[in-house]
Short mmCIF file of C-alpha atoms in Angstrom, two decimals:
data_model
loop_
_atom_site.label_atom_id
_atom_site.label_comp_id
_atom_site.label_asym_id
_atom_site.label_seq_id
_atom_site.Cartn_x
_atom_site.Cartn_y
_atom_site.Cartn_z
CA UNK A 6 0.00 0.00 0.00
CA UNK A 7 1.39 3.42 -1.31
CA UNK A 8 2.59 5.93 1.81
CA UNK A 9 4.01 9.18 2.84
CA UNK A 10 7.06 8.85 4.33
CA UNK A 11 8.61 11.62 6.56
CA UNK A 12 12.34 12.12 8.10
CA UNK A 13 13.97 12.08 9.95
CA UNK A 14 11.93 10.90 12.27
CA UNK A 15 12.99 12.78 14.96
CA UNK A 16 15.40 16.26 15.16
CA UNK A 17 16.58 17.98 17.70
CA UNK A 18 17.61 21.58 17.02
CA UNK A 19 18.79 24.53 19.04
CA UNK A 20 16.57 27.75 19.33
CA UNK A 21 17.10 29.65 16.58
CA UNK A 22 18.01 27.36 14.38
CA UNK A 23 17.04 26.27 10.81
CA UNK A 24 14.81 23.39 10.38
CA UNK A 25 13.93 21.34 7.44
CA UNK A 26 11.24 18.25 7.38
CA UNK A 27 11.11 16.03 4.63
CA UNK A 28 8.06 14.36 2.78
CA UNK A 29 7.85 12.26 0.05
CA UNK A 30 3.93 12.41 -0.72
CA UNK A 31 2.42 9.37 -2.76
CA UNK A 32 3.09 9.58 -6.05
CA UNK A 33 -0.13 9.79 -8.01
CA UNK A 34 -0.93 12.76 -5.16
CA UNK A 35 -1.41 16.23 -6.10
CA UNK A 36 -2.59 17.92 -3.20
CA UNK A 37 -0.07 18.32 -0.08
CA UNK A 38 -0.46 19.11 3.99
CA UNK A 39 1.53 19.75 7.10
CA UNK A 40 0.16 19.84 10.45
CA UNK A 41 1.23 19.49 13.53
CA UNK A 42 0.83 18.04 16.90
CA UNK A 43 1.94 19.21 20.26
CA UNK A 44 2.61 16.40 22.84
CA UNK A 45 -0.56 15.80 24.28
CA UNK A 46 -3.31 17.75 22.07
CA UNK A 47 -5.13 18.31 18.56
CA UNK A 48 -3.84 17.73 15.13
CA UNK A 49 -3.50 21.06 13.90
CA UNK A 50 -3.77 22.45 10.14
CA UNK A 51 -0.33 24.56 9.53
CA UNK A 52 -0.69 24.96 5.32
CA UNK A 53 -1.88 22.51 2.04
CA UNK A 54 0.04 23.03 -1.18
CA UNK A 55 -1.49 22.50 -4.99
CA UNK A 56 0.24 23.63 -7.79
CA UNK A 57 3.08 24.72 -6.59
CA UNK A 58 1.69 27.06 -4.49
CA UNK A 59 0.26 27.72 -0.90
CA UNK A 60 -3.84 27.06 -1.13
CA UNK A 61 -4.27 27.71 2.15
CA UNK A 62 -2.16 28.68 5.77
CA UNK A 63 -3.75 28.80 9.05
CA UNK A 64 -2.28 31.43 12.03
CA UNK A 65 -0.08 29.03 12.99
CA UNK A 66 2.16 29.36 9.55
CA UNK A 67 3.83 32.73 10.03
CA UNK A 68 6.88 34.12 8.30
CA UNK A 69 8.84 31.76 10.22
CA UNK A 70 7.80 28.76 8.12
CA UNK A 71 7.70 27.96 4.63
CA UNK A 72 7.29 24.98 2.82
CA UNK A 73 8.46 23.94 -1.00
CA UNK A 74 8.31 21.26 -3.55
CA UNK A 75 11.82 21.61 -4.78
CA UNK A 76 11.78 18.32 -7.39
CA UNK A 77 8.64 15.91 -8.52
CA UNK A 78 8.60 14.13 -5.45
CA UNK A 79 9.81 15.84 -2.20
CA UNK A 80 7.91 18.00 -0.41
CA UNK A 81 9.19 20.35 2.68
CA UNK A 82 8.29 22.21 5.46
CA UNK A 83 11.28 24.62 6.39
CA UNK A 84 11.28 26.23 9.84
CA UNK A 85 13.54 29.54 9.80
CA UNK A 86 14.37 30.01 13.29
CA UNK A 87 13.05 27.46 15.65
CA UNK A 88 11.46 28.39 19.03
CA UNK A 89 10.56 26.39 21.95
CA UNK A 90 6.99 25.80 20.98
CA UNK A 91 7.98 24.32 17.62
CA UNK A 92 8.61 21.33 19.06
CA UNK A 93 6.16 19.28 17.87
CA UNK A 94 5.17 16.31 15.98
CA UNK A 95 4.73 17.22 12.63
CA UNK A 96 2.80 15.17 9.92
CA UNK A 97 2.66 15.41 6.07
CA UNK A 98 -0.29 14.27 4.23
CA UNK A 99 -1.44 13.84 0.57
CA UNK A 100 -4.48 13.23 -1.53
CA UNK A 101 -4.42 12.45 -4.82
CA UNK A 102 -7.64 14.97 -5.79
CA UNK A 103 -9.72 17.51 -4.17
CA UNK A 104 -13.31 16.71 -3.81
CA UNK A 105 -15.35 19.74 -1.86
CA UNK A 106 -15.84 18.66 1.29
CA UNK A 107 -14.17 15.30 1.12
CA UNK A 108 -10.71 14.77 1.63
CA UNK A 109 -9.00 11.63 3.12
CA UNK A 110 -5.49 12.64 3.37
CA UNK A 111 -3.35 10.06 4.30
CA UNK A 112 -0.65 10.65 6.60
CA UNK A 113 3.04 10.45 6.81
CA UNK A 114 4.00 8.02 10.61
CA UNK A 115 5.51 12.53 11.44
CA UNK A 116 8.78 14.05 12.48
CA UNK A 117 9.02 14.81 15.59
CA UNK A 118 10.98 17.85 16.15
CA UNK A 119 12.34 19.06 19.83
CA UNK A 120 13.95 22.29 20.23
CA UNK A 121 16.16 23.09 23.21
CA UNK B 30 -14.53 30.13 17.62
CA UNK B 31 -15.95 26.90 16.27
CA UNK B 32 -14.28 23.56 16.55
CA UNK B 33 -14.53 20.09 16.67
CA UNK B 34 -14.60 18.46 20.37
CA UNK B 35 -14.31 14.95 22.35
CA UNK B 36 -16.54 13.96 24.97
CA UNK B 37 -14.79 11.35 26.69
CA UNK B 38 -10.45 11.53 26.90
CA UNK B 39 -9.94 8.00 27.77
CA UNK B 40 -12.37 4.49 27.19
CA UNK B 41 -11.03 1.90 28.38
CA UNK B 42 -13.38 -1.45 27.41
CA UNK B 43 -13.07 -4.98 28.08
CA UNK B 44 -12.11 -7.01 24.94
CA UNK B 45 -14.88 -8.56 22.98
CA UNK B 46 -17.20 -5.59 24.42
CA UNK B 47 -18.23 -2.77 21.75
CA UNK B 48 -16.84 0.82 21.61
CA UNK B 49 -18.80 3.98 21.38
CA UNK B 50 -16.22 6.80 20.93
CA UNK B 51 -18.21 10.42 20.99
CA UNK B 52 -17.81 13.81 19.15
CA UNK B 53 -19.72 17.15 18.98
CA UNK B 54 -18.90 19.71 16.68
CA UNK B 55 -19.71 23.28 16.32
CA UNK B 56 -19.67 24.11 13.02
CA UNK B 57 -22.90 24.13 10.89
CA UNK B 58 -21.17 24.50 7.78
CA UNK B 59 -19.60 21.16 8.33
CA UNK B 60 -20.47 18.86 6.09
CA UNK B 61 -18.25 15.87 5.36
CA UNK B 62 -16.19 14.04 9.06
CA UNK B 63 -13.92 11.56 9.12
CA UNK B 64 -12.54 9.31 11.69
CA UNK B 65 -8.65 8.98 12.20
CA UNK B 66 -7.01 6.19 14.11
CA UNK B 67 -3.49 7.24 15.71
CA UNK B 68 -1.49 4.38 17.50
CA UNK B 69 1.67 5.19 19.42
CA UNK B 70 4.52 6.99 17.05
CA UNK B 71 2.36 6.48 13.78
CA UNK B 72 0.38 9.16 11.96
CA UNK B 73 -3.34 9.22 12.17
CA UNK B 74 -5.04 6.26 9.98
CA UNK B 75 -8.37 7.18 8.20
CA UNK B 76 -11.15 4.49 9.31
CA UNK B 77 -14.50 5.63 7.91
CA UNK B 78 -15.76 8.82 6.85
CA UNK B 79 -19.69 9.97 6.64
CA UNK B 80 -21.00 12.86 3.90
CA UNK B 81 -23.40 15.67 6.20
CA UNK B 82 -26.50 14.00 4.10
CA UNK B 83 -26.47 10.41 5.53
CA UNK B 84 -26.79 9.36 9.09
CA UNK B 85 -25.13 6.32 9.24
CA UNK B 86 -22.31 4.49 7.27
CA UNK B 87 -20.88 0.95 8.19
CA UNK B 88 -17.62 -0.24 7.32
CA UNK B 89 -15.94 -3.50 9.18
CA UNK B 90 -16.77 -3.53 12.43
CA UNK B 91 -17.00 0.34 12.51
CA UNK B 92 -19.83 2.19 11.91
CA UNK B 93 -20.18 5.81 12.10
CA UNK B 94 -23.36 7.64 13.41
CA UNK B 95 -24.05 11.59 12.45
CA UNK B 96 -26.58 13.41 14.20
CA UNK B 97 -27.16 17.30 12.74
CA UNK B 98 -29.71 17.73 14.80
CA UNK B 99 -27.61 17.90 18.15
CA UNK B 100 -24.65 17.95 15.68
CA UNK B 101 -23.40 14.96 17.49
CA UNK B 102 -20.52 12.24 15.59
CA UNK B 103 -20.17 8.92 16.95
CA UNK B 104 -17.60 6.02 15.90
CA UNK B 105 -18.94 2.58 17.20
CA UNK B 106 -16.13 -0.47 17.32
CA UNK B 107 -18.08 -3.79 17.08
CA UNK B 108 -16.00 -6.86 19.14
CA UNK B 109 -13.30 -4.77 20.28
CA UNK B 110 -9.99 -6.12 19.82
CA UNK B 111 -6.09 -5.39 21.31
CA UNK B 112 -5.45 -3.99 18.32
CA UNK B 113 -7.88 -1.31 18.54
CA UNK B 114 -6.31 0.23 21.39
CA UNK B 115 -5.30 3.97 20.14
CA UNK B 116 -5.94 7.50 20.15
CA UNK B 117 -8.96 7.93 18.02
CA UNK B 118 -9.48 11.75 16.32
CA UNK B 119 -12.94 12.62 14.34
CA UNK B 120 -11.99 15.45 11.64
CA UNK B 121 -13.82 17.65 9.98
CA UNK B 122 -14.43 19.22 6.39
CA UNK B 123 -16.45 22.14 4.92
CA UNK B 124 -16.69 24.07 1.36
CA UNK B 125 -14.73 26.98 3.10
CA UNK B 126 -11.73 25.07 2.39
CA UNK B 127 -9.36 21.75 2.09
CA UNK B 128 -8.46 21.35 5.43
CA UNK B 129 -9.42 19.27 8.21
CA UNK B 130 -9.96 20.31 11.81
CA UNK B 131 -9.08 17.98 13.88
CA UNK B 132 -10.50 16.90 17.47
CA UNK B 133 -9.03 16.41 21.12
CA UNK B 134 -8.68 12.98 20.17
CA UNK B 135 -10.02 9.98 22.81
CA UNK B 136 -7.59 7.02 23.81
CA UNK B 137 -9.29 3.97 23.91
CA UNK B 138 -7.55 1.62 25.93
CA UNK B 139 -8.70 -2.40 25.13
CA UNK B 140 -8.09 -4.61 28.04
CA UNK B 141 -7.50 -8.54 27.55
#
């Protein structure tokens, strides 16, 4: 069965330092997510990605974050200068097309990130 | 603002027994919710999903109950096994937008 694989799997960074999370999406996908998860609560949207652009960002994707396609099949999320409440599980997800209200992403197993 | 909520944090069932795993959500607009499976140090895992015009939807041994009147979500387990023991999240989806908003997730504990 086709997945989204992540890494690394986990990082562990010092504040203020640059941060880059990997994703290889399934192939046949065309649609792209991160979110993230703090230890302990919600999944939380951060940005999805279509055409080689942002489709949408929610409040938690500032300046601070970005997030590319850079060949056919990676897909990042770069974190500028990390702070302490980056740390985080974060999880890439794909869907291959985008049906108006519904979308089953499926889910890279995340990268957990932990900044000191 | 509106958002997608858990009833219960932790169910913790005898094996063999059914599950009922709860979810209310705010928003009226919603109208498409999926339920996500997330065992230890793995992603979430979709499990069933239920369109805003049907009330029910049965897949194996899950079935998944919507309620707009009380806008109530409910994920039933039928003979519960080990290997159901995870965090389980209920998502949803509008026509605003792609994303899914995500619930406080329950942990369902299964004992033998």
């Amino acid at each position: 069965e086709p997945e989204v694989t992540q890494t690394p799997s986990h990082q562990v960074t010092q504040m203020g330092q640059e941060v880059i999370l990997r994703c290889v999406p399934i192939s046949n996908h065309l649609y792209f997510y991160w979110y993230r998860q703090i230890l302990g609560q919600k999944v939380e949207f951060l940005v999805s990605f279509y055409n080689n652009e942002i489709s949408e960002k929610s409040e938690i994707f500032d300046d601070q974050f970005s997030v590319e396609r850079p060949d056919g099949s990676n897909f990042t999320l770069k974190i500028r200068s990390t702070k302490l409440e980056d740390s985080a599980m974060y999880f890439c997800a794909s869907t291959r097309s985008y049906t108006s209200g519904a979308n089953v992403l499926t889910f890279g197993a995340g990268s957990r990130l932990t900044v000191l | 603002g509106e958002s997608v909520g858990l009833h219960l944090p932790t169910l913790s069932v005898q094996e063999g027994d059914n599950s009922i795993i709860n979810c209310a959500y705010s928003n009226s607009a919603s109208d498409y919710f999926i339920w996500y499976k997330q065992e230890s140090g793995k992603g979430p895992q979709f499990i069933i999903d239920i369109r805003s015009n049907m009330d029910k939807r049965q897949g194996q041994r899950v079935t998944v109950l919507l309620n707009k009147t009380v806008k109530h979500l409910s994920l039933q387990i039928a003979a519960t096994q080990p290997g159901d023991s995870a965090v389980y999240f209920c998502a949803e989806n509008n026509n605003a937008g792609n994303m899914l908003t995500f619930g406080g997730g329950t942990r369902l504990m299964v004992k033998p």
